[in-house]
Short mmCIF file of C-alpha atoms and ligand atoms in Angstrom, two decimals:
data_model
loop_
_atom_site.label_atom_id
_atom_site.label_comp_id
_atom_site.label_asym_id
_atom_site.label_seq_id
_atom_site.Cartn_x
_atom_site.Cartn_y
_atom_site.Cartn_z
CA MET J 1 18.43 -12.85 12.41
CA MET J 2 15.12 -13.32 10.75
CA ALA J 3 15.98 -16.91 9.91
CA ASN J 4 15.66 -17.49 13.71
CA ASN J 5 12.34 -15.87 14.29
CA ILE J 6 10.68 -15.91 10.91
CA GLN J 7 8.18 -18.48 12.15
CA ASP J 8 7.18 -16.07 14.94
CA ILE J 9 6.77 -13.32 12.38
CA ARG J 10 4.60 -15.57 10.23
CA THR J 11 2.24 -16.25 13.11
CA ASP J 12 1.59 -12.49 13.29
CA PHE J 13 -0.01 -12.75 9.82
CA PRO J 14 -2.95 -15.20 10.04
CA ILE J 15 -3.74 -14.72 6.33
CA LEU J 16 -0.62 -16.76 5.54
CA ASP J 17 -2.50 -19.85 6.80
CA ARG J 18 -5.03 -19.47 4.01
CA GLU J 19 -5.37 -22.10 1.39
CA ILE J 20 -6.10 -21.46 -2.28
CA ASP J 21 -8.08 -24.40 -3.64
CA GLY J 22 -6.56 -26.72 -1.07
CA THR J 23 -2.97 -25.47 -1.47
CA GLU J 24 -1.12 -23.34 1.06
CA LEU J 25 -0.95 -19.67 0.05
CA VAL J 26 2.50 -18.41 -0.99
CA TYR J 27 2.18 -14.64 -1.07
CA LEU J 28 4.76 -13.03 -3.37
CA ASP J 29 2.87 -9.88 -4.39
CA ASN J 30 4.18 -7.60 -1.68
CA ALA J 31 5.30 -4.78 -3.97
CA ALA J 32 1.59 -4.34 -4.76
CA THR J 33 0.30 -4.70 -1.19
CA THR J 34 1.79 -6.26 1.91
CA GLN J 35 -0.14 -8.29 4.45
CA THR J 36 -1.18 -6.80 7.78
CA PRO J 37 -0.09 -8.15 11.17
CA GLU J 38 -2.68 -8.84 13.84
CA SER J 39 -1.43 -5.99 16.04
CA VAL J 40 -2.37 -3.49 13.31
CA TYR J 41 -5.93 -4.63 12.92
CA GLU J 42 -6.28 -4.88 16.69
CA VAL J 43 -5.60 -1.13 16.80
CA PHE J 44 -8.20 -0.67 14.10
CA GLU J 45 -10.72 -2.71 16.04
CA THR J 46 -10.00 -0.94 19.34
CA TYR J 47 -10.57 2.40 17.64
CA TYR J 48 -14.00 1.35 16.37
CA ARG J 49 -14.97 -0.45 19.57
CA GLU J 50 -13.81 2.21 22.00
CA TYR J 51 -13.30 5.71 20.63
CA ASN J 52 -14.62 6.03 17.08
CA SER J 53 -15.31 9.74 16.68
CA ASN J 54 -14.56 12.69 14.43
CA ILE J 55 -11.40 14.58 15.34
CA HIS J 56 -10.80 18.23 16.19
CA ARG J 57 -14.48 19.08 16.16
CA GLY J 58 -15.70 18.04 19.56
CA ILE J 59 -14.63 18.52 23.13
CA HIS J 60 -16.19 15.26 24.23
CA THR J 61 -13.93 12.46 25.43
CA LEU J 62 -14.15 10.23 22.38
CA SER J 63 -13.27 13.07 20.04
CA HIS J 64 -10.38 14.09 22.27
CA GLU J 65 -8.99 10.55 22.36
CA ALA J 66 -9.30 10.15 18.59
CA SER J 67 -7.68 13.56 17.97
CA VAL J 68 -4.71 12.83 20.22
CA ALA J 69 -4.15 9.38 18.68
CA TYR J 70 -4.44 10.73 15.14
CA GLU J 71 -2.07 13.63 15.80
CA GLU J 72 0.45 11.36 17.50
CA ALA J 73 0.26 9.03 14.49
CA HIS J 74 1.66 11.90 12.38
CA ASP J 75 4.59 12.22 14.80
CA ARG J 76 5.18 8.47 14.66
CA LEU J 77 5.34 8.37 10.86
CA ALA J 78 7.52 11.49 10.80
CA GLN J 79 9.92 9.78 13.18
CA PHE J 80 9.89 6.62 11.02
CA ILE J 81 11.50 8.55 8.12
CA GLY J 82 13.69 10.91 10.16
CA ALA J 83 11.48 14.00 9.84
CA GLU J 84 11.09 16.60 12.58
CA GLY J 85 7.47 16.03 13.54
CA ARG J 86 3.83 16.25 12.57
CA GLU J 87 4.31 19.65 10.83
CA GLU J 88 6.26 17.83 8.13
CA LEU J 89 3.98 14.84 7.68
CA VAL J 90 0.67 14.99 5.81
CA PHE J 91 -1.68 12.01 5.71
CA THR J 92 -3.08 11.35 2.26
CA LYS J 93 -4.83 8.40 0.62
CA ASN J 94 -1.70 6.86 -0.93
CA THR J 95 1.55 7.60 -2.78
CA THR J 96 -0.40 8.69 -5.85
CA GLU J 97 -2.32 11.33 -3.93
CA SER J 98 0.86 12.50 -2.18
CA ILE J 99 2.60 13.10 -5.50
CA ASN J 100 -0.50 14.82 -6.91
CA LEU J 101 -0.57 17.07 -3.85
CA VAL J 102 2.94 18.35 -4.60
CA ALA J 103 2.29 18.50 -8.33
CA TYR J 104 -0.86 20.60 -7.94
CA GLY J 105 0.09 22.56 -4.82
CA LEU J 106 3.56 23.47 -6.00
CA GLY J 107 4.02 22.48 -9.66
CA LEU J 108 0.84 23.88 -11.14
CA ARG J 109 1.24 27.20 -9.32
CA ASN J 110 4.94 27.79 -9.91
CA LEU J 111 5.96 26.18 -13.19
CA GLY J 112 5.87 27.80 -16.62
CA PRO J 113 7.17 27.37 -20.17
CA ASP J 114 10.77 28.17 -19.16
CA ASP J 115 10.88 25.35 -16.63
CA THR J 116 11.88 21.74 -16.97
CA ILE J 117 10.65 18.78 -14.96
CA VAL J 118 13.28 16.05 -14.86
CA THR J 119 12.18 12.54 -14.04
CA THR J 120 13.23 9.04 -15.09
CA GLU J 121 12.28 6.28 -17.50
CA MET J 122 11.59 3.95 -14.58
CA GLU J 123 8.85 5.98 -12.88
CA HIS J 124 5.54 4.49 -11.84
CA HIS J 125 2.52 6.09 -13.54
CA ALA J 126 1.72 7.70 -10.14
CA SER J 127 4.56 10.10 -10.79
CA LEU J 128 5.05 9.95 -14.57
CA VAL J 129 1.44 10.65 -15.54
CA THR J 130 1.07 13.33 -12.88
CA TRP J 131 4.13 15.33 -13.97
CA GLN J 132 3.25 14.79 -17.63
CA GLN J 133 -0.09 16.45 -16.88
CA ILE J 134 1.54 19.34 -14.99
CA ALA J 135 3.88 19.87 -17.97
CA GLU J 136 0.89 19.99 -20.28
CA LEU J 137 -1.01 22.45 -18.07
CA THR J 138 1.93 24.79 -17.43
CA GLY J 139 3.85 24.55 -20.71
CA ALA J 140 6.89 23.18 -18.85
CA THR J 141 9.10 20.60 -20.56
CA ILE J 142 9.36 17.07 -19.17
CA GLN J 143 12.57 15.08 -19.61
CA PHE J 144 13.46 11.52 -18.68
CA ILE J 145 16.78 10.27 -17.32
CA ARG J 146 17.62 7.15 -19.32
CA VAL J 147 17.72 3.67 -17.84
CA THR J 148 20.78 1.59 -18.79
CA ASP J 149 20.44 -1.96 -20.09
CA ASP J 150 21.36 -3.36 -16.68
CA GLY J 151 18.59 -1.35 -14.99
CA HIS J 152 20.44 1.62 -13.51
CA LEU J 153 19.85 5.31 -14.03
CA ASP J 154 22.33 6.71 -16.52
CA MET J 155 24.01 9.23 -14.23
CA GLU J 156 25.88 10.91 -17.09
CA HIS J 157 22.54 11.62 -18.68
CA ALA J 158 21.21 12.86 -15.33
CA ASN J 159 24.12 15.31 -15.18
CA GLU J 160 23.32 16.50 -18.69
CA LEU J 161 19.61 16.97 -18.03
CA ILE J 162 19.68 18.60 -14.61
CA GLY J 163 20.57 22.25 -15.11
CA PRO J 164 19.51 25.85 -14.52
CA GLU J 165 16.08 25.29 -16.13
CA THR J 166 15.26 22.36 -13.87
CA ALA J 167 12.45 23.30 -11.52
CA VAL J 168 11.53 19.82 -10.27
CA LEU J 169 13.37 16.53 -10.06
CA SER J 170 10.98 13.67 -9.40
CA VAL J 171 12.60 10.28 -8.93
CA THR J 172 11.64 6.92 -7.53
CA HIS J 173 13.90 5.69 -4.74
CA VAL J 174 13.36 2.01 -5.61
CA SER J 175 12.00 0.81 -8.96
CA ASN J 176 8.89 -1.34 -8.59
CA VAL J 177 9.94 -3.38 -11.64
CA LEU J 178 13.74 -3.43 -11.75
CA GLY J 179 14.38 -3.48 -8.01
CA THR J 180 17.07 -0.82 -8.58
CA VAL J 181 17.92 1.37 -5.58
CA ASN J 182 18.56 4.81 -7.04
CA PRO J 183 21.24 7.20 -5.68
CA VAL J 184 18.66 9.73 -4.51
CA ALA J 185 21.04 11.70 -2.27
CA GLU J 186 23.43 12.23 -5.17
CA LEU J 187 20.57 13.25 -7.48
CA ALA J 188 19.13 15.58 -4.83
CA GLU J 189 22.48 17.32 -4.50
CA LEU J 190 22.66 17.82 -8.26
CA ALA J 191 19.12 19.22 -8.36
CA HIS J 192 19.62 21.47 -5.35
CA ASP J 193 22.72 22.97 -7.00
CA HIS J 194 20.19 24.38 -9.46
CA ASP J 195 17.56 25.26 -6.84
CA ALA J 196 15.15 22.59 -8.10
CA TYR J 197 12.64 20.88 -5.83
CA VAL J 198 13.32 17.21 -5.19
CA VAL J 199 10.35 14.85 -5.00
CA VAL J 200 11.10 11.24 -4.08
CA ASP J 201 8.68 8.36 -4.64
CA GLY J 202 9.30 6.18 -1.61
CA ALA J 203 6.47 3.68 -2.26
CA GLN J 204 8.92 0.78 -2.56
CA SER J 205 11.73 2.05 -0.33
CA VAL J 206 10.09 3.24 2.90
CA PRO J 207 8.54 -0.20 3.55
CA THR J 208 11.71 -2.15 2.84
CA ARG J 209 14.80 -0.28 4.10
CA PRO J 210 15.80 2.48 6.51
CA VAL J 211 14.92 5.81 4.89
CA ASP J 212 16.05 9.13 6.32
CA VAL J 213 14.77 12.28 4.65
CA GLU J 214 17.58 14.35 6.06
CA GLU J 215 20.24 12.01 4.75
CA MET J 216 18.78 11.97 1.24
CA ASP J 217 17.84 15.67 1.50
CA ALA J 218 14.50 15.14 -0.23
CA ASP J 219 12.17 18.13 -0.28
CA PHE J 220 9.20 15.77 -0.52
CA LEU J 221 8.82 12.03 0.01
CA ALA J 222 5.66 10.08 -0.85
CA PHE J 223 4.72 6.60 0.41
CA SER J 224 1.74 4.30 1.06
CA GLY J 225 0.55 2.52 4.20
CA HIS J 226 -0.66 -0.62 2.43
CA LYS J 227 2.86 -1.49 1.27
CA MET J 228 4.34 -1.34 4.78
CA ALA J 229 2.13 -3.72 6.79
CA GLY J 230 -0.47 -0.98 7.30
CA PRO J 231 -4.04 -0.55 6.09
CA THR J 232 -5.22 0.60 2.67
CA GLY J 233 -6.63 4.11 2.29
CA ILE J 234 -3.74 5.90 3.97
CA GLY J 235 -0.51 7.31 2.60
CA CYS J 236 1.97 9.96 3.61
CA LEU J 237 3.60 13.02 2.16
CA TYR J 238 6.69 14.29 3.92
CA GLY J 239 7.62 17.86 3.03
CA LYS J 240 10.26 20.18 4.46
CA ARG J 241 8.48 22.42 6.92
CA ARG J 242 9.30 25.67 5.14
CA LEU J 243 8.04 24.28 1.83
CA LEU J 244 4.79 22.99 3.29
CA GLU J 245 4.25 26.39 4.89
CA GLU J 246 4.74 28.11 1.53
CA MET J 247 2.86 25.57 -0.57
CA ASP J 248 -0.78 26.02 -1.54
CA PRO J 249 -3.40 23.53 -0.49
CA PHE J 250 -4.70 21.00 -2.99
CA LEU J 251 -8.12 20.29 -1.47
CA TYR J 252 -10.31 22.90 0.15
CA GLY J 253 -12.98 22.62 2.84
CA GLY J 254 -13.32 22.02 6.55
CA GLU J 255 -10.35 21.51 8.89
CA MET J 256 -7.81 23.08 6.53
CA ILE J 257 -8.71 26.64 7.60
CA THR J 258 -8.41 28.74 10.75
CA HIS J 259 -10.82 31.50 9.78
CA VAL J 260 -13.44 31.92 7.06
CA THR J 261 -15.49 34.95 6.03
CA PHE J 262 -17.69 35.44 2.96
CA ASP J 263 -14.71 37.13 1.30
CA ARG J 264 -11.75 34.96 2.12
CA SER J 265 -10.27 32.11 4.12
CA VAL J 266 -7.10 31.75 6.16
CA TRP J 267 -5.29 28.43 5.92
CA ASN J 268 -4.47 26.27 8.90
CA ASP J 269 -0.84 25.30 9.61
CA PRO J 270 0.72 22.20 8.02
CA PRO J 271 -0.10 19.37 8.06
CA TRP J 272 -3.79 20.22 8.64
CA LYS J 273 -3.76 22.73 5.80
CA PHE J 274 -3.48 19.74 3.45
CA GLU J 275 -6.01 17.47 5.17
CA ALA J 276 -9.39 18.89 4.20
CA GLY J 277 -12.51 17.11 5.44
CA THR J 278 -12.72 14.08 7.69
CA PRO J 279 -9.44 12.21 7.27
CA PRO J 280 -8.74 8.45 7.45
CA ILE J 281 -8.59 8.44 11.26
CA ALA J 282 -8.56 4.71 12.03
CA GLU J 283 -6.17 4.11 9.14
CA GLY J 284 -3.73 6.75 10.37
CA ILE J 285 -3.69 5.38 13.90
CA ALA J 286 -3.27 1.82 12.61
CA LEU J 287 -0.43 2.92 10.32
CA ALA J 288 1.47 4.19 13.37
CA GLU J 289 1.16 0.67 14.79
CA ALA J 290 2.57 -0.74 11.54
CA ALA J 291 5.57 1.57 11.95
CA ASP J 292 6.03 0.21 15.49
CA TYR J 293 5.79 -3.34 14.17
CA LEU J 294 8.50 -2.74 11.55
CA ASP J 295 10.75 -0.88 13.97
CA ASP J 296 10.46 -3.79 16.42
CA ILE J 297 11.93 -6.01 13.73
CA GLY J 298 14.40 -3.29 12.72
CA MET J 299 14.46 -1.73 9.26
CA ASP J 300 18.11 -2.79 8.73
CA ARG J 301 17.03 -6.37 9.27
CA VAL J 302 14.05 -5.96 6.94
CA ARG J 303 16.43 -4.75 4.24
CA GLU J 304 18.89 -7.64 4.81
CA HIS J 305 16.08 -10.17 4.68
CA GLU J 306 14.67 -8.75 1.44
CA ASP J 307 18.11 -8.58 -0.10
CA ARG J 308 18.85 -12.21 0.83
CA LEU J 309 15.61 -13.46 -0.74
CA ALA J 310 16.08 -11.39 -3.89
CA GLN J 311 19.63 -12.67 -4.35
CA TYR J 312 18.45 -16.24 -3.78
CA LEU J 313 15.81 -16.03 -6.49
CA LEU J 314 18.02 -14.03 -8.87
CA GLU J 315 20.86 -16.58 -8.75
CA ARG J 316 18.47 -19.42 -9.53
CA LEU J 317 16.72 -17.61 -12.33
CA GLU J 318 20.01 -16.42 -13.85
CA ALA J 319 21.21 -20.03 -13.93
CA ARG J 320 18.38 -20.95 -16.33
CA ASP J 321 18.55 -20.26 -20.04
CA ASP J 322 14.78 -20.05 -20.49
CA VAL J 323 14.29 -17.05 -18.20
CA THR J 324 15.05 -13.35 -18.76
CA VAL J 325 15.46 -11.29 -15.60
CA TYR J 326 15.14 -7.48 -15.62
CA GLY J 327 17.13 -5.02 -13.52
CA PRO J 328 20.56 -5.19 -11.90
CA PRO J 329 22.08 -8.70 -11.81
CA SER J 330 22.70 -10.75 -8.66
CA GLY J 331 25.55 -9.47 -6.51
CA GLU J 332 24.41 -5.89 -6.88
CA GLN J 333 22.30 -3.94 -4.43
CA ARG J 334 18.63 -4.74 -5.09
CA ALA J 335 15.32 -4.37 -3.35
CA GLY J 336 13.29 -7.50 -2.58
CA LEU J 337 11.54 -7.89 -5.89
CA VAL J 338 12.42 -9.68 -9.11
CA SER J 339 10.70 -9.24 -12.49
CA PHE J 340 11.20 -11.83 -15.18
CA ASN J 341 9.74 -13.59 -18.22
CA VAL J 342 9.87 -17.28 -19.05
CA ASP J 343 10.38 -18.10 -22.75
CA GLY J 344 7.19 -19.09 -24.47
CA VAL J 345 4.89 -18.50 -21.49
CA HIS J 346 2.89 -15.29 -21.44
CA GLY J 347 3.07 -13.45 -18.11
CA HIS J 348 -0.66 -13.71 -17.49
CA ASP J 349 -0.59 -17.46 -18.21
CA MET J 350 2.34 -17.82 -15.84
CA SER J 351 0.54 -15.88 -13.14
CA SER J 352 -2.55 -18.02 -13.61
CA LEU J 353 -0.55 -21.29 -13.55
CA LEU J 354 1.19 -20.10 -10.38
CA ASN J 355 -2.16 -19.24 -8.83
CA ASP J 356 -3.21 -22.86 -9.43
CA ARG J 357 -0.36 -23.73 -7.05
CA GLY J 358 -1.45 -21.14 -4.45
CA ILE J 359 1.27 -18.66 -5.45
CA ALA J 360 0.34 -14.98 -5.72
CA VAL J 361 2.58 -12.95 -8.05
CA ARG J 362 1.77 -10.05 -10.35
CA ALA J 363 1.98 -9.98 -14.14
CA GLY J 364 1.60 -7.08 -16.53
CA ASP J 365 3.19 -3.68 -16.90
CA HIS J 366 3.10 -2.84 -13.17
CA CYS J 367 1.94 0.72 -13.94
CA THR J 368 5.17 1.40 -15.83
CA GLN J 369 4.16 1.18 -19.48
CA PRO J 370 6.93 3.51 -20.74
CA LEU J 371 9.58 1.45 -18.91
CA HIS J 372 8.26 -1.75 -20.50
CA GLU J 373 8.36 -0.01 -23.86
CA ARG J 374 11.98 0.92 -23.13
CA LEU J 375 12.69 -2.75 -22.23
CA ASP J 376 10.85 -3.73 -25.41
CA ILE J 377 8.52 -6.17 -23.66
CA PRO J 378 4.74 -6.07 -23.23
CA GLY J 379 4.92 -7.06 -19.58
CA SER J 380 6.70 -9.11 -16.95
CA VAL J 381 6.04 -11.40 -14.01
CA ARG J 382 7.05 -9.95 -10.64
CA ALA J 383 7.74 -11.83 -7.42
CA SER J 384 8.18 -9.54 -4.43
CA PHE J 385 8.99 -10.33 -0.81
CA TYR J 386 8.31 -9.09 2.67
CA VAL J 387 9.22 -9.89 6.25
CA TYR J 388 7.30 -13.18 6.34
CA ASN J 389 8.65 -14.78 3.14
CA THR J 390 11.14 -17.63 3.22
CA THR J 391 13.47 -19.41 0.83
CA ASP J 392 10.90 -22.25 0.90
CA ASP J 393 8.45 -19.84 -0.77
CA ILE J 394 11.03 -19.29 -3.51
CA GLU J 395 11.57 -23.03 -3.95
CA THR J 396 7.81 -23.46 -4.34
CA LEU J 397 7.84 -20.72 -6.97
CA LEU J 398 10.73 -22.35 -8.85
CA ASP J 399 8.99 -25.75 -8.83
CA ALA J 400 5.85 -24.13 -10.17
CA ILE J 401 7.83 -22.44 -12.96
CA ASP J 402 9.18 -25.88 -13.94
CA ASP J 403 5.65 -27.16 -13.95
CA ALA J 404 4.52 -24.30 -16.17
CA ASN J 405 7.39 -25.08 -18.53
CA ALA J 406 6.37 -28.73 -18.68
CA LYS J 407 2.82 -27.65 -19.58
CA ARG J 408 4.19 -25.33 -22.28
CA ASP J 409 6.35 -28.16 -23.74
CA ALA J 410 3.42 -30.56 -23.74
CA TYR J 411 1.32 -27.94 -25.47
CA LEU J 412 4.00 -27.29 -28.10
CA ARG J 413 4.36 -31.04 -28.70
CA SER J 414 0.62 -31.36 -29.18
CA GLU J 415 0.71 -28.43 -31.63
CA ARG J 416 3.47 -30.10 -33.63
CA TYR J 417 1.61 -33.39 -33.53
CA HIS J 418 -1.45 -31.54 -34.75
CA ASP J 419 0.57 -29.92 -37.57
CA ALA J 420 2.15 -33.26 -38.55
CA ILE J 421 -1.19 -35.05 -38.84
CA TYR J 422 -3.17 -32.35 -40.59
N1 PMP Z 1 5.21 4.39 -6.92
C1 PMP Z 1 5.71 3.16 -6.91
C2 PMP Z 1 7.18 2.98 -7.14
C3 PMP Z 1 4.87 2.07 -6.67
O1 PMP Z 1 5.38 0.84 -6.66
C4 PMP Z 1 3.50 2.30 -6.45
C5 PMP Z 1 2.55 1.13 -6.21
N2 PMP Z 1 2.65 0.10 -7.12
C6 PMP Z 1 3.03 3.61 -6.47
C7 PMP Z 1 3.91 4.63 -6.71
C8 PMP Z 1 1.58 3.93 -6.27
O2 PMP Z 1 1.19 3.59 -4.99
P1 PMP Z 1 -0.36 3.73 -4.57
O3 PMP Z 1 -1.11 2.86 -5.53
O4 PMP Z 1 -0.41 3.22 -3.18
O5 PMP Z 1 -0.70 5.15 -4.70
#
């Protein structure tokens, strides 16, 4: 499919025409932030040109138009992940805020020293640090499902850990370092057998594959707009309607109430109960356009495209003896990202050498320090793909890695020469 119309897709993203010091940009940092198609920022611009206004507070035309568009954006995002409607979809700032909302609204209020929070060794700090903090504040115990050497969750260990004391299972759907696609439906079933709440970090899955909250039976699902062709400053928290109705708010103020007296306040219905103050209106409306853009391509096709590129890079890197690749090997189900290290070249040096060739990748611990500790490495280089990337991009990356190796060899030779002379 996409091989036929990838050039059309690329023209939707004018930033891809940029040059970095005279070299064409090759953008392979999509797991951090994806680029935005023109249609999305046109929606943004139309909002500011034609109906910029605060929502829900005015009966004038602009406010009405903004309110309707913002409310409908909730429905659109709910539909994108198979939820019922706006009542189940809260707009937040990003995945991090979505997870914090559940952790504070539900975890902090309900957990105690007899409870256990089960999570995994491959969590992003957005989830790991947050639940660690809730454990500290409530006296609950936090436990981590082990990651196997080939980058999967150890399901035997998951079965051992998830039990009657488990109050929360928080798991990432797709690892932002290993590319592993976790069996979230199976884990959710295990957790629900013990009446635990299931929180899924969908930051890397919602943008890259079809995700259906009913199929996976998640109680909560968090994701970010800026990783799915949408703007920054907007994220989503899906929650089952009953749970959002029961859950306490996290932020207090205007819009999240129906009635206030000097003595007490009555909360609004979800999702507004969780959206205190003026929300990211333009961002929410533009994110709905991003969902349209992705659905026009088809999320099955997005997944196939990502998978094809990941396999292409994996096979080439695995064929080299100077590269270590992390996560499941080629041939297995993977998301469109590959983390690796090249012998003798520090990740930051590699990233900088690649930048000299116009290639944007990310190096470091990718907000997963405990996972890197588990892998016994200080960091890794990550190349990650989206709908506009091609196998040519990967060839450019591989050439640049060769170039970096040549520089390393020349450097080592000069060191030896230096040692021999002095
Ligand atoms: N979880 C995962 C798996 C991620 O990859 C990221 C972003 N790197 C986050 C959470 C946090 O997303 P945000 O910074 O948008 O809150």
